[in-house]
PDB file of C-alpha atoms in Angstrom:
ATOM      1  CA  MET A   1      88.342 237.433 263.491  1.00  0.00           C
ATOM      2  CA  LEU A   2      89.184 234.818 266.137  1.00  0.00           C
ATOM      3  CA  LEU A   3      88.725 231.981 263.608  1.00  0.00           C
ATOM      4  CA  HIS A   4      91.016 233.778 261.194  1.00  0.00           C
ATOM      5  CA  ARG A   5      93.775 233.962 263.851  1.00  0.00           C
ATOM      6  CA  ILE A   6      93.327 230.304 264.799  1.00  0.00           C
ATOM      7  CA  PHE A   7      93.567 229.322 261.140  1.00  0.00           C
ATOM      8  CA  ALA A   8      96.686 231.478 260.684  1.00  0.00           C
ATOM      9  CA  ILE A   9      98.356 229.938 263.755  1.00  0.00           C
ATOM     10  CA  ARG A  10      97.531 226.392 262.618  1.00  0.00           C
ATOM     11  CA  PHE A  11      98.781 227.127 259.114  1.00  0.00           C
ATOM     12  CA  PHE A  12     102.029 228.575 260.478  1.00  0.00           C
ATOM     13  CA  MET A  13     102.566 225.552 262.758  1.00  0.00           C
ATOM     14  CA  ALA A  14     101.907 223.131 259.891  1.00  0.00           C
ATOM     15  CA  CYS A  15     104.409 224.974 257.686  1.00  0.00           C
ATOM     16  CA  LEU A  16     106.978 225.007 260.479  1.00  0.00           C
ATOM     17  CA  LEU A  17     106.579 221.284 261.089  1.00  0.00           C
ATOM     18  CA  GLY A  18     106.858 220.559 257.361  1.00  0.00           C
ATOM     19  CA  ALA A  19     110.014 222.653 257.069  1.00  0.00           C
ATOM     20  CA  LEU A  20     111.530 220.918 260.089  1.00  0.00           C
ATOM     21  CA  LEU A  21     110.819 217.459 258.677  1.00  0.00           C
ATOM     22  CA  LEU A  22     112.215 218.457 255.300  1.00  0.00           C
ATOM     23  CA  ALA A  23     115.383 219.895 256.840  1.00  0.00           C
ATOM     24  CA  CYS A  24     115.999 216.853 259.002  1.00  0.00           C
ATOM     25  CA  GLY A  25     115.341 214.326 256.268  1.00  0.00           C
ATOM     26  CA  THR A  26     114.484 210.724 256.937  1.00  0.00           C
ATOM     27  CA  VAL A  27     116.603 208.967 259.510  1.00  0.00           C
ATOM     28  CA  ALA A  28     116.195 205.218 259.393  1.00  0.00           C
ATOM     29  CA  SER A  29     116.285 203.470 262.748  1.00  0.00           C
ATOM     30  CA  THR A  30     117.292 200.036 261.423  1.00  0.00           C
ATOM     31  CA  PRO A  31     120.210 198.794 259.343  1.00  0.00           C
ATOM     32  CA  GLU A  32     117.826 197.657 256.598  1.00  0.00           C
ATOM     33  CA  GLY A  33     116.019 201.003 256.611  1.00  0.00           C
ATOM     34  CA  THR A  34     119.299 202.863 256.295  1.00  0.00           C
ATOM     35  CA  VAL A  35     120.335 200.816 253.276  1.00  0.00           C
ATOM     36  CA  LYS A  36     116.938 201.334 251.617  1.00  0.00           C
ATOM     37  CA  GLU A  37     117.041 205.105 252.205  1.00  0.00           C
ATOM     38  CA  TYR A  38     120.608 205.242 250.868  1.00  0.00           C
ATOM     39  CA  LEU A  39     119.674 203.330 247.713  1.00  0.00           C
ATOM     40  CA  LYS A  40     116.660 205.579 247.194  1.00  0.00           C
ATOM     41  CA  ALA A  41     118.965 208.608 247.310  1.00  0.00           C
ATOM     42  CA  VAL A  42     121.298 206.965 244.775  1.00  0.00           C
ATOM     43  CA  ALA A  43     118.403 205.990 242.484  1.00  0.00           C
ATOM     44  CA  ASP A  44     117.057 209.571 242.677  1.00  0.00           C
ATOM     45  CA  ASN A  45     120.507 210.972 241.754  1.00  0.00           C
ATOM     46  CA  ARG A  46     120.881 212.724 245.119  1.00  0.00           C
ATOM     47  CA  ALA A  47     124.591 212.037 245.617  1.00  0.00           C
ATOM     48  CA  ALA A  48     125.063 214.594 248.407  1.00  0.00           C
ATOM     49  CA  ASP A  49     122.202 213.012 250.363  1.00  0.00           C
ATOM     50  CA  ALA A  50     123.631 209.527 249.742  1.00  0.00           C
ATOM     51  CA  VAL A  51     127.056 210.596 251.061  1.00  0.00           C
ATOM     52  CA  ALA A  52     125.409 211.554 254.362  1.00  0.00           C
ATOM     53  CA  PHE A  53     124.676 207.848 254.998  1.00  0.00           C
ATOM     54  CA  TYR A  54     128.405 207.059 255.215  1.00  0.00           C
ATOM     55  CA  GLU A  55     130.326 206.925 258.486  1.00  0.00           C
ATOM     56  CA  LEU A  56     133.297 209.203 257.834  1.00  0.00           C
ATOM     57  CA  GLY A  57     134.506 209.631 261.404  1.00  0.00           C
ATOM     58  CA  ASN A  58     137.903 208.059 260.676  1.00  0.00           C
ATOM     59  CA  VAL A  59     138.616 210.385 257.750  1.00  0.00           C
ATOM     60  CA  LYS A  60     141.099 213.134 258.581  1.00  0.00           C
ATOM     61  CA  ASP A  61     139.630 216.637 258.498  1.00  0.00           C
ATOM     62  CA  ASN A  62     141.970 217.775 255.717  1.00  0.00           C
ATOM     63  CA  ASP A  63     140.898 214.766 253.563  1.00  0.00           C
ATOM     64  CA  LEU A  64     137.143 215.043 254.183  1.00  0.00           C
ATOM     65  CA  THR A  65     136.318 217.275 251.192  1.00  0.00           C
ATOM     66  CA  MET A  66     138.272 215.019 248.839  1.00  0.00           C
ATOM     67  CA  VAL A  67     136.638 211.849 250.214  1.00  0.00           C
ATOM     68  CA  LYS A  68     133.138 213.325 249.938  1.00  0.00           C
ATOM     69  CA  GLY A  69     133.876 214.410 246.351  1.00  0.00           C
ATOM     70  CA  LYS A  70     135.095 210.945 245.395  1.00  0.00           C
ATOM     71  CA  LEU A  71     132.067 209.368 247.044  1.00  0.00           C
ATOM     72  CA  GLN A  72     129.770 211.653 245.055  1.00  0.00           C
ATOM     73  CA  MET A  73     131.612 210.665 241.883  1.00  0.00           C
ATOM     74  CA  MET A  74     131.245 206.942 242.664  1.00  0.00           C
ATOM     75  CA  ILE A  75     127.579 207.365 243.597  1.00  0.00           C
ATOM     76  CA  GLY A  76     127.005 209.253 240.330  1.00  0.00           C
ATOM     77  CA  ALA A  77     128.564 206.372 238.413  1.00  0.00           C
ATOM     78  CA  GLU A  78     126.295 203.947 240.288  1.00  0.00           C
ATOM     79  CA  TYR A  79     123.262 206.087 239.358  1.00  0.00           C
ATOM     80  CA  SER A  80     124.290 206.033 235.683  1.00  0.00           C
ATOM     81  CA  ARG A  81     124.728 202.265 235.769  1.00  0.00           C
ATOM     82  CA  MET A  82     121.268 201.888 237.334  1.00  0.00           C
ATOM     83  CA  GLN A  83     119.783 204.056 234.577  1.00  0.00           C
ATOM     84  CA  ASP A  84     121.541 202.009 231.891  1.00  0.00           C
ATOM     85  CA  ASP A  85     119.879 198.899 233.373  1.00  0.00           C
ATOM     86  CA  GLY A  86     116.403 200.460 233.299  1.00  0.00           C
ATOM     87  CA  GLY A  87     116.416 202.149 236.703  1.00  0.00           C
ATOM     88  CA  LEU A  88     116.042 200.683 240.164  1.00  0.00           C
ATOM     89  CA  GLN A  89     112.697 198.913 240.463  1.00  0.00           C
ATOM     90  CA  LEU A  90     112.890 196.878 243.670  1.00  0.00           C
ATOM     91  CA  VAL A  91     115.111 196.686 246.738  1.00  0.00           C
ATOM     92  CA  GLU A  92     114.982 193.614 248.946  1.00  0.00           C
ATOM     93  CA  THR A  93     117.004 193.519 252.146  1.00  0.00           C
ATOM     94  CA  ARG A  94     117.739 191.056 254.899  1.00  0.00           C
ATOM     95  CA  ILE A  95     120.015 191.240 257.891  1.00  0.00           C
ATOM     96  CA  VAL A  96     122.877 188.765 257.572  1.00  0.00           C
ATOM     97  CA  SER A  97     124.298 189.580 260.998  1.00  0.00           C
ATOM     98  CA  GLN A  98     123.767 192.104 263.745  1.00  0.00           C
ATOM     99  CA  GLU A  99     125.710 192.282 266.965  1.00  0.00           C
ATOM    100  CA  GLY A 100     125.731 195.368 269.132  1.00  0.00           C
ATOM    101  CA  ASP A 101     126.557 198.411 267.012  1.00  0.00           C
ATOM    102  CA  ALA A 102     127.576 196.468 263.892  1.00  0.00           C
ATOM    103  CA  ALA A 103     125.416 194.905 261.202  1.00  0.00           C
ATOM    104  CA  THR A 104     125.653 193.438 257.729  1.00  0.00           C
ATOM    105  CA  VAL A 105     122.708 193.728 255.358  1.00  0.00           C
ATOM    106  CA  GLU A 106     122.351 191.777 252.135  1.00  0.00           C
ATOM    107  CA  THR A 107     120.564 193.629 249.352  1.00  0.00           C
ATOM    108  CA  THR A 108     119.061 192.316 246.161  1.00  0.00           C
ATOM    109  CA  LEU A 109     118.435 195.047 243.616  1.00  0.00           C
ATOM    110  CA  THR A 110     116.121 194.453 240.680  1.00  0.00           C
ATOM    111  CA  MET A 111     116.539 196.794 237.736  1.00  0.00           C
ATOM    112  CA  GLY A 112     113.934 197.773 235.152  1.00  0.00           C
ATOM    113  CA  GLN A 113     115.381 195.431 232.534  1.00  0.00           C
ATOM    114  CA  GLY A 114     115.125 192.493 234.967  1.00  0.00           C
ATOM    115  CA  LYS A 115     118.793 192.382 235.939  1.00  0.00           C
ATOM    116  CA  GLN A 116     119.364 191.477 239.592  1.00  0.00           C
ATOM    117  CA  GLU A 117     122.372 192.239 241.734  1.00  0.00           C
ATOM    118  CA  THR A 118     123.138 191.083 245.267  1.00  0.00           C
ATOM    119  CA  ASN A 119     125.543 192.917 247.574  1.00  0.00           C
ATOM    120  CA  LYS A 120     126.432 193.003 251.251  1.00  0.00           C
ATOM    121  CA  VAL A 121     126.618 196.298 253.108  1.00  0.00           C
ATOM    122  CA  ASP A 122     128.396 196.747 256.446  1.00  0.00           C
ATOM    123  CA  LEU A 123     126.938 199.265 258.871  1.00  0.00           C
ATOM    124  CA  VAL A 124     127.871 200.705 262.229  1.00  0.00           C
ATOM    125  CA  LYS A 125     125.676 202.518 264.721  1.00  0.00           C
ATOM    126  CA  LYS A 126     127.014 205.960 265.650  1.00  0.00           C
ATOM    127  CA  GLU A 127     125.165 208.300 268.009  1.00  0.00           C
ATOM    128  CA  GLY A 128     121.954 206.291 267.603  1.00  0.00           C
ATOM    129  CA  ARG A 129     122.033 206.291 263.791  1.00  0.00           C
ATOM    130  CA  TRP A 130     122.964 203.416 261.491  1.00  0.00           C
ATOM    131  CA  MET A 131     125.691 204.456 259.041  1.00  0.00           C
ATOM    132  CA  ILE A 132     127.245 202.636 256.080  1.00  0.00           C
ATOM    133  CA  GLN A 133     130.898 201.802 256.575  1.00  0.00           C
ATOM    134  CA  LEU A 134     133.137 203.252 253.895  1.00  0.00           C
ATOM    135  CA  ASN A 135     134.708 199.857 253.129  1.00  0.00           C
ATOM    136  CA  SER A 136     131.316 198.581 251.856  1.00  0.00           C
ATOM    137  CA  LEU A 137     131.305 200.953 248.886  1.00  0.00           C
ATOM    138  CA  MET A 138     135.021 200.535 248.204  1.00  0.00           C
ATOM    139  CA  ASP A 139     134.757 196.731 248.109  1.00  0.00           C
ATOM    140  CA  ARG A 140     131.775 196.822 245.704  1.00  0.00           C
ATOM    141  CA  TRP A 141     133.476 199.411 243.500  1.00  0.00           C
ATOM    142  CA  ARG A 142     136.643 197.274 243.162  1.00  0.00           C
ATOM    143  CA  LEU A 143     134.595 194.171 242.276  1.00  0.00           C
ATOM    144  CA  LYS A 144     132.728 195.986 239.484  1.00  0.00           C
ATOM    145  CA  GLN A 145     135.827 197.414 237.822  1.00  0.00           C
TER     146      GLN A 145
END
C-alpha cells in the first residue's frame, strides 16, 4: 500500500511539472534562441504563439487587439510562403550586434526546395526576456511586397 501511494505521489508530481512546463512554454534566454523559437512557431503555423515573441509595450491598449490580429495575419502569410517553398528546413543565426538590452540577429533560412533567405531581426530585452521589435517584421513585410 505504501508503494502504491509513493507511486501515485510521484505520478502526480510528474504530471504537475509537465503541465507547468507546457503552460509556460519555452522562453529563450538569448537573442538567437528567441529568433529560433519564433521561427519554429511560424513554421509550425502557431501564429498566436509567434505573436507572443513581439514586444508590444508601445502599442496603445485600444489598438492591441487590432495589432495582434494583423500580426497573426502576417505570420500566417509567412507560413504559407514557407510551405510554398517546401517548408522551413534549417535556421542559422548569428548575432550582428548586442549592446545592453538591444541586439540584432541575422538569420539565414533554408527552405525545402533549397531557397535561402537572409534577414536581420532587432530584439530588445524586457523583464529578462528577449523580444522581437515590431519594426523588424514591418520592415521585412514591406521589402517582400
